[in-house]
C-alpha cells in the first residue's frame, strides 16, 4: 500500500469514527467536540502516526514503552499528545516520563511516586489519570486482568497524584471488563460506575475533568456515560496482528 492509499484508508476510518462519536454525543445531548478521539497506534508504524497527524488527529496512545519510545522519537516534530495506556512497571517510569504527555494507567501509589520523581528529573509535568479496575467477580473467579485500582481506593490515589509537584491530576480512565471467559459483556454498568467515581474525584479536584473510556467496540456506550476521551485503535487503524 502506498502512503497515499494508507492515508485515504485512515481518512475514511476516521470519518466513520467521528460520525459514530457525533451520533452518540447527539443522542446524549452532548456536543461532539466534548469528546476527544485518542488514536491507539500500538503495533502500527510511526508512519501511520505521521499520516494521522496530517489528518487532524491530535492525540495518540501506546501501551508498551519499548515500542512507544522510538515511535515518539520519529514523530517528535508532529506536536501530537502522547498517551501511555498500558500496564506500567515502576522501573519504566523514568523512560515513559521522558516522552508521554498523559499517563492514563496509574493504579497504585508506588507508580505515582516513581512518575513524579521521573517527571521532576526530566523537568516535565505529566498529566495522570487514575485507572479504575471495574471487573466484577460475581462467581468468585478471577477477572480477566485489565489493570486498574480498586474503586474504593481511587479517591485516595487521586489525592496522592494531586499532591505531587510534577504531576497534574487529569481524571480517571477505565477499560470495560470482560466476562469470566474473556467474552465481551454489556459495558454500561461499568461505565456508569466509572461516571459516579469520576464525579467523586471531580468534587474533590474540580480540574480533574477527564473521563477516558470507550474503545472501538463500545465507544457509543462510553460517550453516553460521559466519556470525554475515547481510545480507538482497530476502528481507525485496522485489525492488529496477534493478541494485543
Ligand atoms: C488497545 C487499547 C485500546 C484500543 O482498543 P481497540 O479495541 O483496538 O479500539 C484502548 N485502550 C487500551 C488501554 C488499549 O490497550
Short mmCIF file of C-alpha atoms and ligand atoms in Angstrom, two decimals:
data_model
loop_
_atom_site.label_atom_id
_atom_site.label_comp_id
_atom_site.label_asym_id
_atom_site.label_seq_id
_atom_site.Cartn_x
_atom_site.Cartn_y
_atom_site.Cartn_z
CA UNK A 1 0.00 0.00 0.00
CA UNK A 2 1.35 3.45 -0.88
CA UNK A 3 1.32 6.22 1.73
CA UNK A 4 -1.44 7.93 -0.26
CA UNK A 5 -3.59 4.78 -0.17
CA UNK A 6 -2.95 4.30 3.54
CA UNK A 7 -3.82 7.94 4.16
CA UNK A 8 -7.11 7.55 2.26
CA UNK A 9 -7.91 4.43 4.29
CA UNK A 10 -7.17 6.19 7.58
CA UNK A 11 -9.21 9.22 6.49
CA UNK A 12 -12.22 7.02 5.73
CA UNK A 13 -11.89 5.21 9.05
CA UNK A 14 -11.53 8.49 10.92
CA UNK A 15 -14.64 9.88 9.23
CA UNK A 16 -16.59 6.82 10.31
CA UNK A 17 -15.36 7.02 13.91
CA UNK A 18 -16.09 10.75 14.10
CA UNK A 19 -19.58 10.06 12.77
CA UNK A 20 -20.11 7.42 15.47
CA UNK A 21 -18.88 9.83 18.16
CA UNK A 22 -21.12 12.57 16.76
CA UNK A 23 -24.22 10.38 16.80
CA UNK A 24 -23.52 9.11 20.30
CA UNK A 25 -22.88 12.63 21.57
CA UNK A 26 -26.07 13.96 19.96
CA UNK A 27 -28.09 11.10 21.47
CA UNK A 28 -26.71 12.07 24.87
CA UNK A 29 -27.37 15.76 24.36
CA UNK A 30 -23.65 16.50 24.24
CA UNK A 31 -21.56 18.44 21.74
CA UNK A 32 -19.34 16.25 19.54
CA UNK A 33 -16.26 18.29 20.49
CA UNK A 34 -16.83 17.35 24.12
CA UNK A 35 -15.25 14.05 23.13
CA UNK A 36 -11.59 13.80 22.15
CA UNK A 37 -10.53 10.94 19.91
CA UNK A 38 -7.30 9.31 21.05
CA UNK A 39 -5.98 7.08 18.27
CA UNK A 40 -4.37 3.95 19.72
CA UNK A 41 -1.42 3.38 17.40
CA UNK A 42 0.15 0.37 19.17
CA UNK A 43 1.56 -2.20 16.72
CA UNK A 44 1.29 0.34 13.85
CA UNK A 45 4.34 2.16 12.47
CA UNK A 46 5.43 5.73 13.12
CA UNK A 47 4.48 6.49 9.51
CA UNK A 48 0.83 5.96 10.50
CA UNK A 49 1.17 8.44 13.35
CA UNK A 50 2.50 10.93 10.83
CA UNK A 51 -0.43 10.33 8.46
CA UNK A 52 -2.94 10.58 11.32
CA UNK A 53 -1.46 13.87 12.48
CA UNK A 54 -1.77 15.24 8.93
CA UNK A 55 -5.43 14.16 9.02
CA UNK A 56 -6.04 16.19 12.17
CA UNK A 57 -5.53 13.63 14.93
CA UNK A 58 -4.20 15.44 17.99
CA UNK A 59 -3.79 12.59 20.47
CA UNK A 60 -2.23 9.14 20.09
CA UNK A 61 -1.83 6.30 22.59
CA UNK A 62 0.66 3.49 23.06
CA UNK A 63 0.75 0.67 25.58
CA UNK A 64 4.37 -0.55 25.58
CA UNK A 65 7.37 1.59 26.42
CA UNK A 66 9.77 -0.27 24.14
CA UNK A 67 7.51 0.43 21.18
CA UNK A 68 6.36 3.92 22.17
CA UNK A 69 9.76 5.45 22.84
CA UNK A 70 11.29 5.05 19.35
CA UNK A 71 7.97 5.89 17.71
CA UNK A 72 7.77 9.11 19.68
CA UNK A 73 11.34 9.92 18.68
CA UNK A 74 10.50 9.53 14.99
CA UNK A 75 7.42 11.72 15.42
CA UNK A 76 8.75 14.36 17.80
CA UNK A 77 8.15 17.11 15.22
CA UNK A 78 4.41 16.45 14.94
CA UNK A 79 3.15 18.14 18.08
CA UNK A 80 0.66 15.38 18.91
CA UNK A 81 -0.04 14.47 22.53
CA UNK A 82 1.26 11.05 23.57
CA UNK A 83 -0.85 8.99 25.95
CA UNK A 84 0.53 5.92 27.71
CA UNK A 85 -2.28 3.43 28.34
CA UNK A 86 -0.50 0.15 29.14
CA UNK A 87 0.26 -1.54 32.40
CA UNK A 88 3.36 0.17 33.67
CA UNK A 89 6.18 -1.27 35.74
CA UNK A 90 7.80 1.11 38.17
CA UNK A 91 11.21 0.65 36.52
CA UNK A 92 9.78 2.01 33.25
CA UNK A 93 8.52 5.23 34.83
CA UNK A 94 11.70 7.13 34.03
CA UNK A 95 11.54 6.19 30.36
CA UNK A 96 7.81 6.89 29.94
CA UNK A 97 8.04 10.21 31.79
CA UNK A 98 10.51 11.44 29.16
CA UNK A 99 8.02 11.44 26.29
CA UNK A 100 4.46 10.81 27.50
CA UNK A 101 2.18 13.80 27.93
CA UNK A 102 -0.53 11.78 29.67
CA UNK A 103 -0.15 8.54 31.61
CA UNK A 104 -3.62 7.00 31.77
CA UNK A 105 -2.77 3.74 33.52
CA UNK A 106 -1.81 4.81 37.03
CA UNK A 107 -3.27 2.38 39.53
CA UNK A 108 -1.05 2.31 42.61
CA UNK A 109 0.83 4.73 44.88
CA UNK A 110 4.32 3.35 44.08
CA UNK A 111 3.78 4.22 40.45
CA UNK A 112 2.64 7.75 41.35
CA UNK A 113 5.83 8.31 43.35
CA UNK A 114 8.04 6.91 40.59
CA UNK A 115 6.38 9.00 37.88
CA UNK A 116 6.52 12.17 39.98
CA UNK A 117 10.22 11.72 40.63
CA UNK A 118 10.98 10.86 37.00
CA UNK A 119 8.94 13.75 35.60
CA UNK A 120 10.70 16.12 38.00
CA UNK A 121 14.10 14.86 36.86
CA UNK A 122 13.11 15.44 33.24
CA UNK A 123 11.80 18.90 34.17
CA UNK A 124 8.35 17.98 32.94
CA UNK A 125 4.82 17.94 34.32
CA UNK A 126 2.86 14.83 33.41
CA UNK A 127 -0.89 14.59 33.26
CA UNK A 128 -2.03 11.47 35.09
CA UNK A 129 -5.31 9.59 35.00
CA UNK A 130 -6.20 7.12 37.73
CA UNK A 131 -7.11 3.85 36.08
CA UNK A 132 -10.13 2.27 37.72
CA UNK A 133 -10.48 -1.51 37.77
CA UNK A 134 -14.12 -2.30 37.02
CA UNK A 135 -14.08 -6.07 36.79
CA UNK A 136 -16.88 -7.65 38.78
CA UNK A 137 -16.32 -11.08 40.18
CA UNK A 138 -19.85 -12.37 40.75
CA UNK A 139 -18.87 -16.05 40.83
CA UNK A 140 -15.60 -15.62 42.69
CA UNK A 141 -13.43 -16.48 39.72
CA UNK A 142 -10.55 -14.15 38.96
CA UNK A 143 -11.50 -11.45 36.44
CA UNK A 144 -9.66 -11.14 33.14
CA UNK A 145 -6.99 -8.72 34.32
CA UNK A 146 -7.16 -5.40 32.57
CA UNK A 147 -5.44 -3.32 35.26
CA UNK A 148 -6.81 -0.60 37.45
CA UNK A 149 -7.16 0.41 41.08
CA UNK A 150 -9.86 -0.98 43.34
CA UNK A 151 -12.75 1.52 43.03
CA UNK A 152 -12.63 2.03 46.82
CA UNK A 153 -9.05 3.29 46.54
CA UNK A 154 -9.50 5.64 43.60
CA UNK A 155 -10.21 8.81 45.55
CA UNK A 156 -7.22 8.30 47.86
CA UNK A 157 -4.98 7.64 44.86
CA UNK A 158 -6.29 10.79 43.16
CA UNK A 159 -5.36 12.74 46.29
CA UNK A 160 -1.83 11.35 46.15
CA UNK A 161 -1.47 12.37 42.48
CA UNK A 162 -2.85 15.84 43.20
CA UNK A 163 -0.23 16.30 45.91
CA UNK A 164 2.69 15.67 43.54
CA UNK A 165 4.57 18.67 42.21
CA UNK A 166 5.47 17.15 38.82
CA UNK A 167 2.09 15.51 38.15
CA UNK A 168 -1.26 17.02 37.26
CA UNK A 169 -4.39 15.01 38.04
CA UNK A 170 -6.40 14.86 34.81
CA UNK A 171 -9.19 12.50 35.86
CA UNK A 172 -9.97 8.82 35.51
CA UNK A 173 -9.66 6.05 32.94
CA UNK A 174 -11.11 2.57 32.59
CA UNK A 175 -11.32 -0.37 30.26
CA UNK A 176 -14.69 -2.13 30.25
CA UNK A 177 -14.39 -5.55 31.89
CA UNK A 178 -14.65 -8.81 30.00
CA UNK A 179 -16.79 -11.75 31.04
CA UNK A 180 -15.20 -14.61 33.01
CA UNK A 181 -14.44 -16.47 29.76
CA UNK A 182 -12.93 -13.38 28.14
CA UNK A 183 -16.05 -12.60 26.12
CA UNK A 184 -17.48 -9.08 25.86
CA UNK A 185 -20.25 -8.14 28.30
CA UNK A 186 -22.64 -5.16 28.42
CA UNK A 187 -20.26 -2.28 29.31
CA UNK A 188 -22.99 0.07 30.55
CA UNK A 189 -22.97 -0.84 34.26
CA UNK A 190 -19.19 -0.49 34.36
CA UNK A 191 -19.26 2.87 32.59
CA UNK A 192 -21.99 4.07 34.98
CA UNK A 193 -19.77 3.15 37.93
CA UNK A 194 -16.88 4.96 36.31
CA UNK A 195 -19.04 8.06 35.83
CA UNK A 196 -20.00 8.04 39.51
CA UNK A 197 -16.37 7.70 40.58
CA UNK A 198 -15.34 10.43 38.15
CA UNK A 199 -17.89 12.74 39.78
CA UNK A 200 -16.47 11.95 43.23
CA UNK A 201 -12.94 12.71 42.05
CA UNK A 202 -14.15 15.94 40.42
CA UNK A 203 -15.90 17.02 43.59
CA UNK A 204 -12.56 16.83 45.41
CA UNK A 205 -10.43 18.05 42.46
CA UNK A 206 -12.52 20.28 40.18
CA UNK A 207 -9.93 20.43 37.40
CA UNK A 208 -9.84 16.62 37.04
CA UNK A 209 -12.42 16.55 34.28
CA UNK A 210 -11.13 13.75 32.05
CA UNK A 211 -13.10 10.51 31.76
CA UNK A 212 -11.21 8.21 29.38
CA UNK A 213 -13.43 5.27 28.43
CA UNK A 214 -14.59 3.52 25.30
CA UNK A 215 -12.73 1.69 22.58
CA UNK A 216 -13.64 0.54 19.05
CA UNK A 217 -16.39 -1.79 20.27
CA UNK A 218 -18.01 0.28 23.00
CA UNK A 219 -17.40 3.96 22.31
CA UNK A 220 -21.14 4.72 22.00
CA UNK A 221 -21.85 3.38 25.49
CA UNK A 222 -18.86 5.31 26.86
CA UNK A 223 -19.97 8.60 25.29
CA UNK A 224 -23.49 8.01 26.62
CA UNK A 225 -21.97 7.64 30.10
CA UNK A 226 -20.00 10.87 29.85
CA UNK A 227 -16.60 9.89 28.41
CA UNK A 228 -14.53 12.92 27.45
CA UNK A 229 -11.88 10.80 25.70
CA UNK A 230 -12.35 7.62 23.67
CA UNK A 231 -9.32 5.43 22.89
CA UNK A 232 -9.84 3.89 19.50
CA UNK A 233 -7.39 1.53 17.80
CA UNK A 234 -8.94 -1.03 15.47
CA UNK A 235 -11.70 1.17 14.07
CA UNK A 236 -9.14 3.79 13.00
CA UNK A 237 -6.05 1.77 12.07
CA UNK A 238 -7.42 -1.69 11.28
CA UNK A 239 -7.08 -5.07 12.97
CA UNK A 240 -3.88 -5.77 14.85
CA UNK A 241 -1.89 -8.95 14.32
CA UNK A 242 -1.61 -11.01 17.47
CA UNK A 243 -3.44 -10.60 20.74
CA UNK A 244 -2.87 -7.05 21.87
C1 LIG B 1 -5.61 -1.36 22.59
C2 LIG B 1 -6.28 -0.48 23.55
C3 LIG B 1 -7.37 0.32 23.16
C4 LIG B 1 -7.97 0.31 21.77
O1 LIG B 1 -8.66 -0.87 21.54
P1 LIG B 1 -9.48 -1.10 20.18
O2 LIG B 1 -10.46 -2.15 20.54
O3 LIG B 1 -8.49 -1.56 19.16
O4 LIG B 1 -10.12 0.17 19.81
C5 LIG B 1 -7.93 1.17 24.12
N1 LIG B 1 -7.47 1.21 25.39
C6 LIG B 1 -6.43 0.45 25.80
C7 LIG B 1 -5.98 0.56 27.22
C8 LIG B 1 -5.80 -0.41 24.90
O5 LIG B 1 -4.79 -1.17 25.33
#
